[in-house]
XYZ file of C-alpha atoms in Angstrom:
578
model
C 12.940 -19.734 48.189
C 9.767 -17.943 49.232
C 6.546 -19.806 48.600
C 4.722 -18.430 45.540
C 0.937 -18.025 45.618
C -0.765 -17.874 42.251
C -2.745 -14.720 41.506
C -6.046 -16.614 41.249
C -5.698 -17.512 44.962
C -3.820 -14.453 46.168
C -6.368 -12.010 44.731
C -9.520 -14.092 45.265
C -12.308 -11.600 46.162
C -13.138 -11.355 49.874
C -16.306 -9.259 49.513
C -19.064 -8.974 46.925
C -17.660 -5.598 45.818
C -14.455 -7.314 44.661
C -16.268 -9.836 42.450
C -15.674 -9.005 38.768
C -18.470 -8.845 36.205
C -21.353 -10.301 38.300
C -22.923 -7.112 39.687
C -26.529 -8.258 39.164
C -26.032 -11.440 41.202
C -23.983 -9.837 43.997
C -26.542 -7.017 44.396
C -29.363 -9.571 44.568
C -27.575 -11.561 47.287
C -26.750 -8.423 49.309
C -30.383 -7.271 49.216
C -31.565 -10.760 50.193
C -29.281 -10.729 53.257
C -30.299 -7.193 54.296
C -34.035 -7.908 53.883
C -33.828 -11.403 55.464
C -35.115 -12.862 52.206
C -32.459 -15.498 51.550
C -33.536 -18.897 50.215
C -32.267 -22.037 51.979
C -31.234 -23.745 48.720
C -29.297 -21.827 46.069
C -27.889 -23.051 42.751
C -24.972 -21.144 41.210
C -24.498 -22.109 37.565
C -22.275 -20.774 34.799
C -18.938 -21.257 32.958
C -15.720 -22.091 34.769
C -13.754 -19.382 36.551
C -16.496 -16.735 36.747
C -16.868 -16.631 40.568
C -19.435 -19.284 41.598
C -17.458 -20.848 44.453
C -16.057 -17.450 45.482
C -19.555 -15.964 45.803
C -20.687 -19.021 47.746
C -17.837 -18.553 50.274
C -18.479 -14.812 50.602
C -22.202 -15.453 51.133
C -21.500 -18.140 53.784
C -19.169 -15.758 55.591
C -21.607 -12.804 55.488
C -24.658 -14.622 56.835
C -22.604 -15.916 59.790
C -20.605 -12.787 60.637
C -23.761 -10.696 61.278
C -21.987 -7.565 60.096
C -18.974 -7.961 62.409
C -15.506 -7.251 61.046
C -13.701 -8.779 64.001
C -10.869 -11.225 63.710
C -12.963 -13.944 65.371
C -13.606 -16.477 62.659
C -15.053 -19.311 64.739
C -18.071 -19.256 62.428
C -15.793 -20.633 59.699
C -16.352 -24.055 61.317
C -19.971 -23.757 60.167
C -18.959 -23.734 56.466
C -18.677 -27.175 54.875
C -17.395 -27.645 51.320
C -18.136 -30.908 49.559
C -16.611 -31.839 46.194
C -19.333 -33.845 44.465
C -16.851 -35.043 41.822
C -15.202 -37.351 44.373
C -18.002 -37.646 46.973
C -20.878 -38.623 44.736
C -22.242 -41.774 46.344
C -25.414 -42.306 48.384
C -23.324 -42.857 51.541
C -21.676 -39.439 51.181
C -25.077 -37.747 50.969
C -26.369 -39.757 53.957
C -23.385 -38.589 56.048
C -24.195 -35.020 55.012
C -27.865 -35.313 55.986
C -26.852 -36.737 59.385
C -24.664 -33.657 60.033
C -27.464 -31.285 58.959
C -29.542 -32.111 62.050
C -26.906 -30.722 64.467
C -27.276 -26.916 64.950
C -24.179 -24.643 64.839
C -22.322 -23.936 68.094
C -21.121 -20.492 66.943
C -22.934 -18.298 64.449
C -26.395 -18.522 63.018
C -26.193 -20.872 60.018
C -24.485 -24.028 58.876
C -23.647 -23.547 55.176
C -23.046 -26.523 52.883
C -21.278 -25.666 49.599
C -21.503 -28.596 47.169
C -19.237 -27.965 44.183
C -19.687 -29.734 40.802
C -23.071 -30.968 42.003
C -23.924 -32.385 38.561
C -21.437 -35.215 39.279
C -23.725 -36.751 41.924
C -25.188 -40.113 40.977
C -28.906 -40.599 40.356
C -29.286 -42.398 43.698
C -27.411 -39.624 45.531
C -29.705 -36.992 44.000
C -32.777 -38.934 45.137
C -31.341 -39.334 48.650
C -30.751 -35.565 48.786
C -34.245 -34.531 47.667
C -36.094 -34.579 51.006
C -33.353 -32.750 52.910
C -33.076 -30.104 50.189
C -36.836 -29.508 50.123
C -37.308 -29.153 53.900
C -33.926 -28.344 55.491
C -33.634 -27.267 59.145
C -33.922 -23.511 59.645
C -30.230 -23.274 60.552
C -29.030 -24.796 57.238
C -28.311 -23.174 53.870
C -27.319 -25.251 50.837
C -25.323 -23.641 48.026
C -24.891 -25.870 44.968
C -22.426 -24.932 42.216
C -22.173 -26.435 38.723
C -20.946 -25.724 35.221
C -23.519 -28.070 33.618
C -27.009 -27.267 34.832
C -28.647 -29.504 32.200
C -27.219 -32.606 33.950
C -29.072 -31.877 37.188
C -32.424 -33.624 37.550
C -35.520 -31.337 37.399
C -36.655 -32.260 40.914
C -33.432 -30.736 42.327
C -33.731 -27.619 40.123
C -37.299 -26.998 41.267
C -36.176 -26.883 44.923
C -33.407 -24.288 44.353
C -33.228 -20.572 43.669
C -31.093 -20.455 40.523
C -28.446 -17.792 39.787
C -26.941 -17.835 36.272
C -23.395 -16.459 36.264
C -22.371 -14.907 32.933
C -19.038 -14.887 31.150
C -16.824 -11.997 32.207
C -16.483 -9.442 29.416
C -13.097 -8.636 27.903
C -13.412 -5.067 29.171
C -14.018 -6.111 32.809
C -11.294 -8.765 32.705
C -8.769 -6.294 31.281
C -9.652 -3.718 33.954
C -9.064 -6.264 36.732
C -5.805 -7.465 35.144
C -4.598 -3.871 35.063
C -5.314 -3.608 38.805
C -3.399 -6.860 39.483
C -0.454 -5.628 37.366
C -0.277 -2.399 39.392
C -0.417 -4.381 42.643
C 2.537 -6.530 41.518
C 4.515 -3.615 40.050
C 4.278 -4.964 36.489
C 4.320 -2.536 33.560
C 1.815 -3.882 31.018
C 0.764 -2.641 27.566
C -2.950 -2.096 27.103
C -2.953 -4.403 24.052
C -1.066 -7.107 25.980
C -3.711 -7.201 28.720
C -6.439 -7.174 26.071
C -4.994 -10.277 24.384
C -4.820 -12.091 27.744
C -8.451 -11.167 28.468
C -9.522 -12.415 25.036
C -7.561 -15.665 25.406
C -9.266 -16.340 28.774
C -12.646 -16.555 26.969
C -14.728 -15.083 29.792
C -13.042 -16.896 32.716
C -11.296 -14.649 35.253
C -9.370 -17.535 36.824
C -7.969 -18.475 33.392
C -7.029 -14.831 32.782
C -5.048 -14.695 36.037
C -3.320 -18.012 35.272
C -2.298 -16.735 31.824
C -1.127 -13.467 33.408
C 1.153 -15.358 35.832
C 2.577 -17.434 32.982
C 3.352 -14.432 30.783
C 4.896 -12.492 33.693
C 7.179 -15.478 34.365
C 8.202 -15.376 30.683
C 8.774 -11.653 30.185
C 9.434 -10.306 33.682
C 8.087 -6.984 34.923
C 7.599 -5.510 31.426
C 4.599 -7.040 29.686
C 4.514 -6.225 25.947
C 2.136 -7.304 23.208
C 4.933 -9.101 21.373
C 5.865 -11.110 24.483
C 2.226 -12.101 25.072
C 1.605 -13.237 21.485
C 4.886 -15.174 21.434
C 4.201 -16.923 24.732
C 0.530 -17.710 24.088
C 1.159 -18.741 20.474
C -1.662 -16.529 19.139
C -1.712 -14.720 15.817
C -0.944 -11.064 16.346
C -3.087 -8.279 14.881
C -0.106 -7.333 12.707
C -0.406 -10.631 10.815
C -3.922 -9.763 9.674
C -3.157 -6.094 9.014
C -0.281 -7.137 6.732
C -2.421 -9.789 5.019
C -5.203 -7.270 4.349
C -2.760 -4.703 2.912
C -1.362 -7.327 0.525
C -4.897 -8.359 -0.497
C -5.941 -4.765 -1.178
C -2.781 -4.262 -3.275
C -3.539 -7.464 -5.267
C -0.068 -8.747 -4.364
C -0.695 -12.495 -4.602
C 2.971 -13.691 -4.519
C 3.787 -11.771 -1.327
C 0.471 -12.848 0.199
C 1.228 -16.537 -0.336
C 4.738 -16.083 1.106
C 3.232 -14.306 4.118
C 0.809 -17.226 4.645
C 3.713 -19.706 4.342
C 5.655 -17.724 6.953
C 2.624 -17.923 9.283
C 2.456 -21.711 8.855
C 6.190 -22.031 9.496
C 5.656 -20.477 12.954
C 3.432 -23.426 13.875
C 0.012 -21.861 13.315
C -2.851 -23.779 11.746
C -4.337 -22.703 8.404
C -7.839 -23.080 9.854
C -6.970 -20.705 12.683
C -5.503 -18.229 10.189
C -8.491 -18.103 7.800
C -11.030 -17.942 10.649
C -9.064 -15.051 12.164
C -8.963 -13.301 8.775
C -12.775 -13.476 8.538
C -13.011 -11.956 12.038
C -10.532 -9.262 10.991
C -12.720 -8.322 8.002
C -15.703 -8.173 10.361
C -13.801 -5.803 12.667
C -12.870 -3.599 9.695
C -16.534 -3.491 8.637
C -17.520 -2.506 12.177
C -14.861 0.237 12.129
C -16.355 1.923 9.061
C -19.361 3.318 10.974
C -18.929 5.519 14.077
C -22.057 4.005 15.677
C -20.608 0.465 15.605
C -16.999 1.199 16.580
C -17.860 0.317 20.198
C -18.374 -3.297 19.043
C -14.636 -3.444 18.340
C -13.090 -5.266 21.332
C -9.441 -4.220 20.980
C -7.011 -1.879 22.706
C -6.886 1.846 21.959
C -3.703 1.702 19.855
C -4.983 -1.220 17.809
C -8.335 0.541 17.357
C -6.564 3.457 15.625
C -4.918 1.018 13.200
C -8.286 -0.587 12.487
C -9.845 2.802 11.717
C -6.991 3.681 9.346
C -7.201 0.403 7.418
C -11.012 0.553 7.309
C -10.710 3.743 5.221
C -8.716 1.835 2.565
C -11.062 -1.165 2.366
C -14.358 -0.679 0.449
C -17.475 -2.045 2.108
C -18.245 -4.270 -0.898
C -14.759 -5.819 -0.630
C -15.208 -6.569 3.088
C -18.605 -8.208 2.580
C -17.276 -10.383 -0.242
C -14.120 -11.120 1.773
C -16.137 -12.311 4.793
C -18.207 -14.539 2.494
C -15.125 -16.145 0.880
C -13.212 -16.585 4.157
C -16.255 -18.031 5.934
C -16.865 -20.440 3.050
C -13.236 -21.601 3.289
C -13.658 -22.029 7.063
C -16.690 -24.295 6.527
C -14.924 -26.427 3.890
C -11.627 -26.743 5.781
C -12.446 -29.886 7.808
C -13.649 -31.885 4.800
C -10.837 -30.786 2.457
C -8.090 -33.292 1.592
C -5.655 -30.527 0.614
C -6.277 -27.927 3.294
C -3.313 -25.701 2.497
C -4.340 -25.431 -1.159
C -7.883 -24.550 -0.070
C -6.644 -21.602 2.007
C -4.242 -20.460 -0.731
C -7.039 -20.499 -3.320
C -9.192 -18.465 -0.940
C -6.378 -15.909 -0.509
C -5.941 -15.628 -4.292
C -9.686 -15.057 -4.680
C -9.582 -12.390 -1.975
C -6.680 -10.618 -3.688
C -8.637 -10.648 -6.970
C -11.783 -8.939 -5.622
C -10.454 -5.399 -6.171
C -8.436 -6.263 -9.310
C -9.898 -4.315 -12.254
C -7.848 -6.041 -14.929
C -7.036 -3.927 -17.982
C -7.601 -0.263 -17.204
C -9.990 1.370 -19.642
C -9.864 4.980 -20.790
C -13.096 6.692 -21.814
C -11.196 8.493 -24.595
C -11.100 5.232 -26.558
C -14.851 5.293 -27.110
C -16.081 6.922 -30.331
C -19.568 7.311 -28.851
C -19.364 8.810 -25.321
C -20.396 6.547 -22.443
C -23.093 9.049 -21.398
C -25.105 8.059 -24.492
C -25.403 4.499 -23.184
C -26.140 5.471 -19.589
C -29.924 5.100 -19.848
C -29.837 2.310 -22.422
C -28.601 -0.476 -20.166
C -25.736 -1.180 -22.611
C -22.013 -1.386 -21.980
C -20.073 0.526 -24.695
C -17.533 -1.449 -26.737
C -14.088 0.216 -27.026
C -12.166 0.365 -30.263
C -8.542 -0.648 -29.914
C -6.390 0.121 -32.957
C -3.173 -1.936 -32.905
C -0.073 0.138 -32.356
C 1.804 -1.689 -35.133
C -0.473 -0.293 -37.828
C 1.092 2.640 -39.643
C -1.438 5.429 -39.290
C -1.067 8.753 -40.963
C -3.404 11.355 -39.496
C -4.963 13.934 -41.757
C -3.340 17.371 -41.653
C -6.526 18.959 -40.386
C -7.166 16.996 -37.176
C -9.975 19.235 -36.049
C -12.021 18.751 -39.225
C -15.350 17.018 -38.610
C -17.770 15.322 -40.932
C -20.140 17.729 -42.729
C -23.542 18.209 -41.207
C -26.362 20.353 -42.375
C -26.330 23.744 -40.705
C -29.978 23.417 -39.763
C -29.185 20.223 -37.883
C -26.078 21.355 -36.020
C -27.007 24.887 -35.150
C -27.966 25.321 -31.466
C -28.200 21.560 -31.062
C -26.068 20.537 -28.065
C -26.817 16.817 -28.510
C -25.392 16.713 -32.019
C -22.481 18.955 -31.032
C -21.644 16.482 -28.281
C -21.396 13.549 -30.655
C -19.276 15.149 -33.361
C -16.143 13.100 -33.916
C -12.948 13.765 -35.704
C -12.415 12.520 -39.198
C -11.129 8.964 -39.032
C -7.400 8.522 -39.522
C -6.265 7.466 -42.926
C -4.637 4.087 -43.117
C -1.613 4.206 -45.432
C -1.230 0.988 -47.375
C 1.402 -0.047 -49.845
C -0.085 0.952 -53.266
C 2.241 -1.372 -55.136
C 0.818 -4.339 -53.265
C -1.332 -6.588 -55.397
C -4.882 -7.528 -54.502
C -4.576 -9.728 -51.443
C -5.883 -13.236 -51.195
C -8.682 -14.185 -48.791
C -6.280 -15.519 -46.163
C -3.439 -12.986 -46.415
C -2.400 -10.637 -43.617
C -3.298 -7.680 -45.821
C -6.863 -8.929 -46.216
C -7.223 -9.247 -42.451
C -5.894 -5.700 -42.052
C -8.329 -4.382 -44.671
C -11.215 -6.128 -42.966
C -10.196 -4.519 -39.665
C -10.068 -1.095 -41.349
C -13.522 -1.639 -42.773
C -14.919 -2.554 -39.349
C -13.363 0.547 -37.791
C -14.791 2.831 -40.495
C -18.231 1.308 -40.039
C -18.166 2.052 -36.306
C -16.952 5.634 -36.690
C -20.293 7.337 -37.149
C -21.900 10.537 -35.963
C -24.833 9.780 -33.712
C -27.860 12.069 -33.926
C -30.107 10.791 -31.170
C -33.005 13.017 -32.135
C -33.214 11.644 -35.707
C -32.981 7.927 -34.863
C -36.204 6.032 -35.785
C -38.547 5.414 -32.875
C -41.594 3.721 -34.345
C -44.086 2.270 -31.872
C -44.717 -1.462 -31.798
C -46.866 -3.967 -29.923
C -45.941 -6.791 -27.575
C -47.174 -9.255 -30.202
C -44.773 -7.812 -32.790
C -41.960 -8.030 -30.242
C -42.666 -11.740 -29.594
C -42.624 -12.505 -33.345
C -39.240 -10.789 -33.832
C -37.960 -12.373 -30.582
C -38.855 -15.880 -31.767
C -37.335 -15.108 -35.161
C -34.006 -14.245 -33.467
C -34.177 -17.434 -31.371
C -34.609 -19.539 -34.523
C -31.776 -17.637 -36.200
C -29.191 -18.371 -33.474
C -30.462 -21.944 -33.134
C -29.683 -22.542 -36.802
C -26.176 -21.188 -36.142
C -25.703 -23.817 -33.433
C -26.042 -21.454 -30.412
C -28.398 -23.826 -28.589
C -27.452 -22.658 -25.069
C -28.312 -19.011 -25.785
C -31.512 -20.056 -27.589
C -32.661 -21.989 -24.512
C -31.841 -19.031 -22.219
C -33.965 -16.694 -24.368
C -36.926 -19.058 -24.000
C -36.760 -19.313 -20.178
C -39.046 -16.303 -19.734
C -41.537 -14.530 -22.011
C -40.386 -10.950 -22.678
C -42.775 -8.263 -21.427
C -42.809 -4.814 -23.029
C -42.826 -1.752 -20.757
C -42.674 1.329 -22.991
C -39.504 0.649 -24.973
C -37.936 -1.527 -22.244
C -38.056 -5.320 -22.551
C -38.327 -6.918 -19.096
C -37.038 -10.430 -18.422
C -36.847 -12.485 -15.210
C -34.350 -15.337 -14.814
C -33.894 -17.869 -11.983
C -30.071 -17.553 -11.764
C -27.345 -14.951 -12.102
C -25.647 -17.176 -14.717
C -28.579 -16.778 -17.108
C -28.459 -13.003 -16.668
C -24.706 -12.883 -17.247
C -24.911 -14.967 -20.459
C -27.652 -12.771 -21.938
C -25.784 -9.570 -21.048
C -22.868 -10.877 -23.143
C -25.200 -11.480 -26.101
C -27.339 -8.331 -25.714
C -25.510 -6.240 -28.344
C -26.416 -8.609 -31.207
C -29.934 -9.135 -29.824
C -30.691 -5.408 -29.481
C -29.255 -4.657 -32.918
C -31.585 -7.273 -34.449
C -34.658 -6.066 -32.536
C -34.037 -2.366 -33.260
C -33.578 -2.988 -36.947
C -36.633 -5.247 -37.290
C -38.939 -3.073 -35.179
C -37.437 0.220 -36.433
C -37.038 1.639 -32.919
C -33.598 2.510 -31.528
C -34.839 3.242 -27.991
C -35.297 -0.458 -27.197
C -33.424 -1.596 -24.077
C -33.267 -4.630 -21.778
C -34.137 -4.875 -18.067
C -32.962 -8.255 -16.706
C -33.756 -9.282 -13.120
C -33.078 -12.411 -11.060
C -35.902 -13.909 -9.011
C -34.165 -14.988 -5.781
C -37.141 -17.175 -4.793
C -36.871 -19.128 -8.008
C -33.108 -19.328 -7.653
C -33.425 -20.955 -4.251
C -35.493 -23.703 -5.843
C -32.424 -24.602 -7.910
C -29.646 -24.445 -5.290
C -29.766 -25.362 -1.602
C -26.946 -24.837 0.855
C -26.128 -27.677 3.308
C -27.836 -25.703 6.110
C -31.005 -25.232 4.004
C -31.053 -28.968 3.232
C -30.701 -29.716 6.948
C -33.580 -27.355 7.843
C -35.809 -29.011 5.202
C -35.000 -32.467 6.575
C -35.594 -31.245 10.143
C -39.083 -30.050 9.168
C -39.899 -33.560 7.937
C -38.280 -35.368 10.873
C -37.369 -33.357 14.059
C -35.377 -36.359 15.357
C -32.589 -35.458 12.904
C -31.756 -32.436 15.080
C -31.600 -34.708 18.150
C -29.243 -37.039 16.259
C -26.984 -34.114 15.279
C -26.765 -32.784 18.859
C -26.315 -36.236 20.452
C -23.304 -37.214 18.316
C -22.050 -33.624 17.829
C -22.282 -34.013 14.058
C -21.082 -31.414 11.600
C -22.790 -30.276 8.382
C-alpha cells in the first residue's frame, strides 16, 4: 500500500505567495528582505493552523537562498527548529546559546525557529534574554506561539511582533476548492463552505477535515455527506424549523425538534443555531447587508426566499427569545422543556388569534383612528333567532338639514337594528332566567347601535384643575368597588392636559397595558363629567425609570464592577459565567 501523506503536509506552502489569508504579513516580510530591513528577533503569534511555522520556514529559506532557485539546499543545515514544549529547561537554552556563537558554513544566516515559545520556564526565559537582545549578526530568531500573553514582557520588548489572523471562511473555501481540483475530487460549494466554517479559521484543521470527509464519501463530496460525517446541523434543519414557526404549527415543530435530538444533537446547539439562523435571515432582508451572509450561493438563494416570508419584527423578537433561552440553558434543570417552551413562544409570535372583520363594528374603525381607542366589536350569538326587517336599507331618520351634503354623517349612517323575535306567550321572566339574560343582551346591543354625528358632540373646554378633580373622583369610585390595583396605577403619575389629550408617563409596560384595558370606562367617565367627547389618552413608558425597577444579570455585574473592579478579575481568573 502506497504511503499516504495528509493534505496539511502535502500542500504546505513553499513560498509566501502560497500562504492563505496572511497577505499583510507576507508582504511585510518580503519587503523587509528586499530592503535589508529584517529584524534579528521576530515573534509570530496567532491561533493554531494559520501559518506561523510555515511562514517561519519560508522566511528562513529565503534569507539563506539569496534568490537562487537551485537544487542545492545545503543552507537547510542552518535552520534549527526547537520545540519549546519539550525543550523548556535552562540547560536547553544554554545549549542553544552555545551553538549561536558558531557562524554558518554555507549561507548567510543561522535561523532558530522556537515553536510554542510560551512553554519555556521562567528561568529559561531569563537565560535567553541577553542572547535575544544582542544576537550575533549571523543569527535570526523566529519565535512562534498561540498564547502571547504568557510570554514575559522583557521578551516581547526585544521582538518584532507579527499577529497572524484567523483565516476567513471565504479564503479557506477557495483554497479547499484548489486542493479538491488537485486531487480530482468533485465537491459541492456548500460542502466546502461547511468544512471551512467547521475549521473556525484554521487552515490546517480545514485540510484535516477535508481528508476525513473524502475518506468517508470518496471522490464526490456532497453537502449531505459532510453534515453526516461532521455531525453538524444542516441548513435544512433550520429552514424547516422556521417554516413551521411562521405557520404556527407547534405540534410539527416539537416533533421536528424531537427528531433533531434523536440524531444525537444537543438542544443547546440547536437553539443557538436557530438564533444565528434568524440573524442570517435579518441580514438577508437588506441588499446592503447580504454580503455579511457567509454561506454558499445555493444556500444564499434559499435564505433570500425565506427572508421575504419572515417579517422584521418577528425576526427581532425571535432572536431575543432564542438568545434568552441560550443564556438560561446551562442553569436549567429541565433543559429540553426550556427549549420546547421557547419554540412554542416563537411559533406564537405571528399568531393573531381570532380573526376580526371590520364589518362587525357598528362605528367604523376610522372614527377611532385619532382617538387612541381600540373599537369594541359586537358579536351577536348565532343561536339567537333574528328576523331582519323587510326594508334592510332603511336608516334611522335624520333631519334633512343635518344630513344634506354632510359626508361625515353620511359615513356613520347604520342600518336599522334587527328585530329580535321573542315568544309572546312567554311570561315575564325572573331575574335569573335565560330569557332575562337574553333581554339584557338585546338591550345592550340596542344601546350601542347609535348614529354618531361627530360635529354635534359636545366639546366644552376645561382646565387642568377640573381634570384632576374628575380624575380623583374616578379613582375614589373604583377604589370603593374594590379595584385597588387600577386605583394605584392611576395615581402613579399626575395627568397633564395637552389640548384635549391627557398625557401620562409610567415606569413599566405592564402599567401601560393595564390602563389601556381600563381606558374605555375611564374615558367615558371623563367625557361625561367634563362634557367633552374629544378627550383622549397618550400613555408613554419612561425607559430610564423602568431600568430603575429591573436589572439584567449583565447590568448587575457592571454595577458591581464599578464598585469593585476586582470582580472582573475574579470572573476572568475562574472563567465564571453570569
